[in-house]
Amino acid sequence: GAGVSQSPSNKVTEKGKDVELRCDPISGHTALYWYRQRLGQGLEFLIYFQGNSAPDKSGLPSDRFSAERTGESVSTLTIQRTQQEDSAVYLCASSFSLVLSYEQYFGPGTRLTVT
Amino acid sequence: DAKTTQPNSMESNEEEPVHLPCNHSTISGTDYIHWYRQLPSQGPEYVIHGLTSNVNNRMASLAIAEDRKSSTLILHRATLRDAAVYYCILSSGGSNYKLTFGKGTLLTVNP
């Protein structure tokens, strides 16, 4: 079946602009996660959704970052007034349920470059 | 959060077993041990996880020390497709979803 998809695959934006990143989870997966991976670093957890509710936003770096999810479907991560330190690969993952969160399926990521 | 320590890199030859170590001396009783791997230019891929007992699946085996302060991911016969960064991660029972990845071990497989 189809895996997790993300769009765009690459995004170059100017400092100060807003960007919106999209994630389509695996159909039927109720839990969805966003991570960030800076160059040469491990992953940082940003936020997770159970359905369209986000019980844990503790990883969002600042109030410039926000995320939404429509039902148990698409999610968007929005970064307002982008800064150069926002440059990273943004990864989305989904799992069948929160109980099965140990097995997360990752998308290919969106590479964001802020110039 | 409990931390893990892994070697920066390891090398193996094709068709030989690989033992990837991970130290987690500050692990708590409710922490699960997860292993993911990340192939070049791809998102991470789940490999295996465990709590106390050794675990086997189609991809690998996970050997957990009796005191749980260390674990080893075992690839029984390395292939060139196993070349990746391998991450050992701990998560507490209440927040298994929050996978905090370190720098992992870069595994090189020689033909």
PDB file of C-alpha atoms in Angstrom:
ATOM      1  CA  GLY A   1       0.000   0.000   0.000  1.00  0.00           C
ATOM      2  CA  ALA A   2       0.973   3.644  -0.201  1.00  0.00           C
ATOM      3  CA  GLY A   3       3.349   4.912   2.428  1.00  0.00           C
ATOM      4  CA  VAL A   4       3.530   8.299   4.086  1.00  0.00           C
ATOM      5  CA  SER A   5       3.909  11.060   1.532  1.00  0.00           C
ATOM      6  CA  GLN A   6       5.128  14.599   2.032  1.00  0.00           C
ATOM      7  CA  SER A   7       5.114  17.671  -0.150  1.00  0.00           C
ATOM      8  CA  PRO A   8       6.957  19.535  -1.351  1.00  0.00           C
ATOM      9  CA  SER A   9      10.084  17.410  -1.353  1.00  0.00           C
ATOM     10  CA  ASN A  10      12.216  20.543  -1.445  1.00  0.00           C
ATOM     11  CA  LYS A  11      11.408  24.128  -0.517  1.00  0.00           C
ATOM     12  CA  VAL A  12      13.669  27.144  -0.778  1.00  0.00           C
ATOM     13  CA  THR A  13      12.323  30.289   0.800  1.00  0.00           C
ATOM     14  CA  GLU A  14      13.538  33.720   1.771  1.00  0.00           C
ATOM     15  CA  LYS A  15      14.005  34.651   5.381  1.00  0.00           C
ATOM     16  CA  GLY A  16      10.819  36.143   6.785  1.00  0.00           C
ATOM     17  CA  LYS A  17       8.421  34.288   4.488  1.00  0.00           C
ATOM     18  CA  ASP A  18       5.850  31.773   5.697  1.00  0.00           C
ATOM     19  CA  VAL A  19       5.951  28.144   4.547  1.00  0.00           C
ATOM     20  CA  GLU A  20       3.468  25.308   4.708  1.00  0.00           C
ATOM     21  CA  LEU A  21       4.546  21.675   4.660  1.00  0.00           C
ATOM     22  CA  ARG A  22       2.099  18.862   3.983  1.00  0.00           C
ATOM     23  CA  CYS A  23       1.928  15.278   5.180  1.00  0.00           C
ATOM     24  CA  ASP A  24      -0.387  12.503   3.988  1.00  0.00           C
ATOM     25  CA  PRO A  25      -0.263   9.618   6.462  1.00  0.00           C
ATOM     26  CA  ILE A  26      -0.930   5.977   5.700  1.00  0.00           C
ATOM     27  CA  SER A  27      -4.670   5.433   5.371  1.00  0.00           C
ATOM     28  CA  GLY A  28      -6.145   4.190   8.639  1.00  0.00           C
ATOM     29  CA  HIS A  29      -3.314   5.483  10.805  1.00  0.00           C
ATOM     30  CA  THR A  30      -4.793   7.543  13.601  1.00  0.00           C
ATOM     31  CA  ALA A  31      -1.544   8.875  15.050  1.00  0.00           C
ATOM     32  CA  LEU A  32       0.692  11.324  13.198  1.00  0.00           C
ATOM     33  CA  TYR A  33       4.041  12.839  14.210  1.00  0.00           C
ATOM     34  CA  TRP A  34       6.279  15.659  13.005  1.00  0.00           C
ATOM     35  CA  TYR A  35      10.048  15.693  13.468  1.00  0.00           C
ATOM     36  CA  ARG A  36      12.886  17.941  12.386  1.00  0.00           C
ATOM     37  CA  GLN A  37      16.352  16.816  11.339  1.00  0.00           C
ATOM     38  CA  ARG A  38      19.087  19.398  11.042  1.00  0.00           C
ATOM     39  CA  LEU A  39      22.080  18.624   8.843  1.00  0.00           C
ATOM     40  CA  GLY A  40      24.232  15.912  10.394  1.00  0.00           C
ATOM     41  CA  GLN A  41      22.001  15.657  13.466  1.00  0.00           C
ATOM     42  CA  GLY A  42      19.465  13.217  14.830  1.00  0.00           C
ATOM     43  CA  LEU A  43      15.721  13.806  14.815  1.00  0.00           C
ATOM     44  CA  GLU A  44      13.925  16.235  17.086  1.00  0.00           C
ATOM     45  CA  PHE A  45      10.306  15.514  18.002  1.00  0.00           C
ATOM     46  CA  LEU A  46       8.021  18.472  17.280  1.00  0.00           C
ATOM     47  CA  ILE A  47       4.384  17.461  17.770  1.00  0.00           C
ATOM     48  CA  TYR A  48       2.005  14.525  17.533  1.00  0.00           C
ATOM     49  CA  PHE A  49      -1.655  14.165  16.661  1.00  0.00           C
ATOM     50  CA  GLN A  50      -4.137  11.569  17.843  1.00  0.00           C
ATOM     51  CA  GLY A  51      -6.935  12.045  15.330  1.00  0.00           C
ATOM     52  CA  ASN A  52      -7.104  15.801  14.870  1.00  0.00           C
ATOM     53  CA  SER A  53      -6.168  16.546  18.463  1.00  0.00           C
ATOM     54  CA  ALA A  54      -2.596  17.530  19.383  1.00  0.00           C
ATOM     55  CA  PRO A  55      -2.081  16.555  23.018  1.00  0.00           C
ATOM     56  CA  ASP A  56       1.658  17.178  22.950  1.00  0.00           C
ATOM     57  CA  LYS A  57       3.091  20.264  21.269  1.00  0.00           C
ATOM     58  CA  SER A  58       6.066  20.407  23.573  1.00  0.00           C
ATOM     59  CA  GLY A  59       8.627  19.996  20.811  1.00  0.00           C
ATOM     60  CA  LEU A  60       7.578  23.013  18.748  1.00  0.00           C
ATOM     61  CA  PRO A  61      10.634  25.332  18.873  1.00  0.00           C
ATOM     62  CA  SER A  62       8.728  28.621  18.990  1.00  0.00           C
ATOM     63  CA  ASP A  63       5.315  30.184  18.452  1.00  0.00           C
ATOM     64  CA  ARG A  64       6.244  30.643  14.790  1.00  0.00           C
ATOM     65  CA  PHE A  65       5.586  26.920  14.373  1.00  0.00           C
ATOM     66  CA  SER A  66       2.058  25.528  14.246  1.00  0.00           C
ATOM     67  CA  ALA A  67       0.422  22.392  12.930  1.00  0.00           C
ATOM     68  CA  GLU A  68      -3.050  21.224  12.058  1.00  0.00           C
ATOM     69  CA  ARG A  69      -4.626  17.951  11.087  1.00  0.00           C
ATOM     70  CA  THR A  70      -7.885  17.352   9.293  1.00  0.00           C
ATOM     71  CA  GLY A  71      -9.639  14.421  10.920  1.00  0.00           C
ATOM     72  CA  GLU A  72      -7.389  11.398  10.638  1.00  0.00           C
ATOM     73  CA  SER A  73      -5.981  12.564   7.352  1.00  0.00           C
ATOM     74  CA  VAL A  74      -3.702  15.272   6.047  1.00  0.00           C
ATOM     75  CA  SER A  75      -1.577  17.383   8.351  1.00  0.00           C
ATOM     76  CA  THR A  76       0.151  20.682   7.652  1.00  0.00           C
ATOM     77  CA  LEU A  77       3.092  22.177   9.499  1.00  0.00           C
ATOM     78  CA  THR A  78       3.307  25.937   9.128  1.00  0.00           C
ATOM     79  CA  ILE A  79       6.372  28.007   9.881  1.00  0.00           C
ATOM     80  CA  GLN A  80       5.795  31.743   9.982  1.00  0.00           C
ATOM     81  CA  ARG A  81       8.489  34.363   9.422  1.00  0.00           C
ATOM     82  CA  THR A  82      11.098  31.721   8.616  1.00  0.00           C
ATOM     83  CA  GLN A  83      14.622  32.108   9.959  1.00  0.00           C
ATOM     84  CA  GLN A  84      17.845  30.567   8.681  1.00  0.00           C
ATOM     85  CA  GLU A  85      17.981  28.249  11.685  1.00  0.00           C
ATOM     86  CA  ASP A  86      14.717  26.699  10.468  1.00  0.00           C
ATOM     87  CA  SER A  87      16.630  25.112   7.584  1.00  0.00           C
ATOM     88  CA  ALA A  88      16.312  21.355   8.050  1.00  0.00           C
ATOM     89  CA  VAL A  89      14.545  18.257   6.767  1.00  0.00           C
ATOM     90  CA  TYR A  90      11.043  18.055   8.211  1.00  0.00           C
ATOM     91  CA  LEU A  91       9.854  14.476   8.588  1.00  0.00           C
ATOM     92  CA  CYS A  92       6.342  13.233   9.125  1.00  0.00           C
ATOM     93  CA  ALA A  93       5.465   9.785  10.466  1.00  0.00           C
ATOM     94  CA  SER A  94       2.290   7.899  11.234  1.00  0.00           C
ATOM     95  CA  SER A  95       1.339   4.839  13.226  1.00  0.00           C
ATOM     96  CA  PHE A  96      -1.782   2.708  13.352  1.00  0.00           C
ATOM     97  CA  SER A  97      -2.554   4.008  16.796  1.00  0.00           C
ATOM     98  CA  LEU A  98      -0.860   5.749  19.678  1.00  0.00           C
ATOM     99  CA  VAL A  99      -0.602   2.412  21.450  1.00  0.00           C
ATOM    100  CA  LEU A 100       1.458   1.168  18.504  1.00  0.00           C
ATOM    101  CA  SER A 101       3.557   4.351  18.392  1.00  0.00           C
ATOM    102  CA  TYR A 102       6.715   2.288  18.737  1.00  0.00           C
ATOM    103  CA  GLU A 103       6.369   1.442  15.040  1.00  0.00           C
ATOM    104  CA  GLN A 104       6.238   4.707  13.192  1.00  0.00           C
ATOM    105  CA  TYR A 105       6.275   4.865   9.407  1.00  0.00           C
ATOM    106  CA  PHE A 106       8.188   7.837   8.092  1.00  0.00           C
ATOM    107  CA  GLY A 107       7.776   9.820   4.925  1.00  0.00           C
ATOM    108  CA  PRO A 108      10.720  10.941   2.784  1.00  0.00           C
ATOM    109  CA  GLY A 109      10.742  14.409   4.323  1.00  0.00           C
ATOM    110  CA  THR A 110      10.651  17.985   3.083  1.00  0.00           C
ATOM    111  CA  ARG A 111      14.025  19.686   2.808  1.00  0.00           C
ATOM    112  CA  LEU A 112      13.559  23.338   3.780  1.00  0.00           C
ATOM    113  CA  THR A 113      16.253  25.859   2.965  1.00  0.00           C
ATOM    114  CA  VAL A 114      15.865  29.407   4.236  1.00  0.00           C
ATOM    115  CA  THR A 115      18.096  31.889   2.437  1.00  0.00           C
TER     116      THR A 115
ATOM    117  CA  ASP B   1      15.219  11.802  29.221  1.00  0.00           C
ATOM    118  CA  ALA B   2      17.512   8.813  29.499  1.00  0.00           C
ATOM    119  CA  LYS B   3      20.405   9.015  27.050  1.00  0.00           C
ATOM    120  CA  THR B   4      21.938   6.417  24.788  1.00  0.00           C
ATOM    121  CA  THR B   5      25.540   6.086  23.659  1.00  0.00           C
ATOM    122  CA  GLN B   6      26.473   4.466  20.372  1.00  0.00           C
ATOM    123  CA  PRO B   7      29.711   4.252  18.393  1.00  0.00           C
ATOM    124  CA  ASN B   8      29.871   6.824  15.628  1.00  0.00           C
ATOM    125  CA  SER B   9      30.611   4.234  12.955  1.00  0.00           C
ATOM    126  CA  MET B  10      31.116   0.530  12.321  1.00  0.00           C
ATOM    127  CA  GLU B  11      32.139  -1.573   9.358  1.00  0.00           C
ATOM    128  CA  SER B  12      31.092  -5.004   8.321  1.00  0.00           C
ATOM    129  CA  ASN B  13      31.530  -7.346   5.409  1.00  0.00           C
ATOM    130  CA  GLU B  14      28.634  -8.582   3.342  1.00  0.00           C
ATOM    131  CA  GLU B  15      26.991 -11.794   4.581  1.00  0.00           C
ATOM    132  CA  GLU B  16      28.657 -11.535   7.990  1.00  0.00           C
ATOM    133  CA  PRO B  17      26.778 -10.875  11.246  1.00  0.00           C
ATOM    134  CA  VAL B  18      26.828  -7.366  12.678  1.00  0.00           C
ATOM    135  CA  HIS B  19      26.475  -6.492  16.354  1.00  0.00           C
ATOM    136  CA  LEU B  20      25.581  -2.847  16.958  1.00  0.00           C
ATOM    137  CA  PRO B  21      25.977  -1.859  20.616  1.00  0.00           C
ATOM    138  CA  CYS B  22      24.065   0.728  22.612  1.00  0.00           C
ATOM    139  CA  ASN B  23      24.675   1.850  26.184  1.00  0.00           C
ATOM    140  CA  HIS B  24      21.827   3.285  28.236  1.00  0.00           C
ATOM    141  CA  SER B  25      23.059   3.217  31.809  1.00  0.00           C
ATOM    142  CA  THR B  26      20.370   5.624  33.092  1.00  0.00           C
ATOM    143  CA  ILE B  27      17.441   3.633  31.688  1.00  0.00           C
ATOM    144  CA  SER B  28      14.382   3.514  33.917  1.00  0.00           C
ATOM    145  CA  GLY B  29      12.048   0.607  34.498  1.00  0.00           C
ATOM    146  CA  THR B  30       9.382   1.873  32.112  1.00  0.00           C
ATOM    147  CA  ASP B  31      11.720   2.774  29.243  1.00  0.00           C
ATOM    148  CA  TYR B  32      11.385   0.806  26.022  1.00  0.00           C
ATOM    149  CA  ILE B  33      14.398   0.320  23.752  1.00  0.00           C
ATOM    150  CA  HIS B  34      13.750   1.072  20.078  1.00  0.00           C
ATOM    151  CA  TRP B  35      15.965   0.690  17.046  1.00  0.00           C
ATOM    152  CA  TYR B  36      15.389   2.553  13.815  1.00  0.00           C
ATOM    153  CA  ARG B  37      17.617   2.904  10.793  1.00  0.00           C
ATOM    154  CA  GLN B  38      17.897   5.594   8.165  1.00  0.00           C
ATOM    155  CA  LEU B  39      19.114   4.855   4.675  1.00  0.00           C
ATOM    156  CA  PRO B  40      20.665   7.723   2.706  1.00  0.00           C
ATOM    157  CA  SER B  41      18.134  10.379   1.681  1.00  0.00           C
ATOM    158  CA  GLN B  42      15.228   8.484   3.242  1.00  0.00           C
ATOM    159  CA  GLY B  43      13.131   8.779   6.365  1.00  0.00           C
ATOM    160  CA  PRO B  44      13.873   6.471   9.300  1.00  0.00           C
ATOM    161  CA  GLU B  45      12.584   2.902   9.249  1.00  0.00           C
ATOM    162  CA  TYR B  46      11.468   0.906  12.277  1.00  0.00           C
ATOM    163  CA  VAL B  47      13.678  -2.096  12.988  1.00  0.00           C
ATOM    164  CA  ILE B  48      12.753  -3.562  16.359  1.00  0.00           C
ATOM    165  CA  HIS B  49      11.896  -2.701  19.948  1.00  0.00           C
ATOM    166  CA  GLY B  50      11.873  -4.377  23.345  1.00  0.00           C
ATOM    167  CA  LEU B  51      11.508  -3.865  27.078  1.00  0.00           C
ATOM    168  CA  THR B  52      13.263  -6.651  28.988  1.00  0.00           C
ATOM    169  CA  SER B  53      13.380  -9.860  26.965  1.00  0.00           C
ATOM    170  CA  ASN B  54      15.362 -10.496  23.820  1.00  0.00           C
ATOM    171  CA  VAL B  55      13.307  -9.985  20.653  1.00  0.00           C
ATOM    172  CA  ASN B  56      13.504 -11.379  17.150  1.00  0.00           C
ATOM    173  CA  ASN B  57      11.786 -10.311  13.971  1.00  0.00           C
ATOM    174  CA  ARG B  58      12.364 -10.731  10.256  1.00  0.00           C
ATOM    175  CA  MET B  59      14.817  -7.851  10.136  1.00  0.00           C
ATOM    176  CA  ALA B  60      16.978  -8.319  13.212  1.00  0.00           C
ATOM    177  CA  SER B  61      17.370  -9.499  16.785  1.00  0.00           C
ATOM    178  CA  LEU B  62      17.585  -7.353  19.890  1.00  0.00           C
ATOM    179  CA  ALA B  63      19.632  -8.624  22.802  1.00  0.00           C
ATOM    180  CA  ILE B  64      19.008  -6.761  26.074  1.00  0.00           C
ATOM    181  CA  ALA B  65      21.427  -7.065  28.971  1.00  0.00           C
ATOM    182  CA  GLU B  66      20.045  -8.465  32.204  1.00  0.00           C
ATOM    183  CA  ASP B  67      20.497  -5.114  33.973  1.00  0.00           C
ATOM    184  CA  ARG B  68      19.058  -3.334  30.898  1.00  0.00           C
ATOM    185  CA  LYS B  69      21.934  -0.867  30.888  1.00  0.00           C
ATOM    186  CA  SER B  70      22.941  -1.916  27.401  1.00  0.00           C
ATOM    187  CA  SER B  71      21.530  -3.622  24.339  1.00  0.00           C
ATOM    188  CA  THR B  72      22.781  -4.965  21.022  1.00  0.00           C
ATOM    189  CA  LEU B  73      21.087  -4.958  17.653  1.00  0.00           C
ATOM    190  CA  ILE B  74      22.074  -8.032  15.687  1.00  0.00           C
ATOM    191  CA  LEU B  75      21.860  -8.247  11.904  1.00  0.00           C
ATOM    192  CA  HIS B  76      22.424 -11.917  11.194  1.00  0.00           C
ATOM    193  CA  ARG B  77      23.750 -11.558   7.625  1.00  0.00           C
ATOM    194  CA  ALA B  78      24.591  -8.047   6.521  1.00  0.00           C
ATOM    195  CA  THR B  79      23.736  -7.042   2.974  1.00  0.00           C
ATOM    196  CA  LEU B  80      24.723  -3.923   1.075  1.00  0.00           C
ATOM    197  CA  ARG B  81      21.176  -2.643   1.626  1.00  0.00           C
ATOM    198  CA  ASP B  82      21.778  -2.660   5.375  1.00  0.00           C
ATOM    199  CA  ALA B  83      24.227   0.232   5.051  1.00  0.00           C
ATOM    200  CA  ALA B  84      22.532   2.984   7.038  1.00  0.00           C
ATOM    201  CA  VAL B  85      22.616   5.025  10.224  1.00  0.00           C
ATOM    202  CA  TYR B  86      21.228   2.941  13.088  1.00  0.00           C
ATOM    203  CA  TYR B  87      19.570   4.741  15.979  1.00  0.00           C
ATOM    204  CA  CYS B  88      19.080   3.314  19.470  1.00  0.00           C
ATOM    205  CA  ILE B  89      16.315   5.210  21.238  1.00  0.00           C
ATOM    206  CA  LEU B  90      14.668   5.066  24.635  1.00  0.00           C
ATOM    207  CA  SER B  91      11.129   6.137  25.346  1.00  0.00           C
ATOM    208  CA  SER B  92       9.171   5.976  28.546  1.00  0.00           C
ATOM    209  CA  GLY B  93       6.019   3.937  28.720  1.00  0.00           C
ATOM    210  CA  GLY B  94       3.867   7.029  28.970  1.00  0.00           C
ATOM    211  CA  SER B  95       5.304   8.692  25.899  1.00  0.00           C
ATOM    212  CA  ASN B  96       6.467   5.976  23.563  1.00  0.00           C
ATOM    213  CA  TYR B  97       5.516   8.232  20.682  1.00  0.00           C
ATOM    214  CA  LYS B  98       8.261  10.735  21.453  1.00  0.00           C
ATOM    215  CA  LEU B  99      11.233   9.203  19.739  1.00  0.00           C
ATOM    216  CA  THR B 100      14.293  11.362  20.344  1.00  0.00           C
ATOM    217  CA  PHE B 101      17.022  10.302  17.979  1.00  0.00           C
ATOM    218  CA  GLY B 102      20.714  10.878  18.685  1.00  0.00           C
ATOM    219  CA  LYS B 103      23.444  10.734  16.048  1.00  0.00           C
ATOM    220  CA  GLY B 104      23.355   6.945  15.733  1.00  0.00           C
ATOM    221  CA  THR B 105      25.920   4.555  14.285  1.00  0.00           C
ATOM    222  CA  LEU B 106      26.845   4.757  10.621  1.00  0.00           C
ATOM    223  CA  LEU B 107      27.140   1.165   9.385  1.00  0.00           C
ATOM    224  CA  THR B 108      29.243   0.573   6.297  1.00  0.00           C
ATOM    225  CA  VAL B 109      28.908  -2.813   4.601  1.00  0.00           C
ATOM    226  CA  ASN B 110      31.786  -3.870   2.390  1.00  0.00           C
ATOM    227  CA  PRO B 111      31.151  -6.167  -0.598  1.00  0.00           C
TER     228      PRO B 111
END
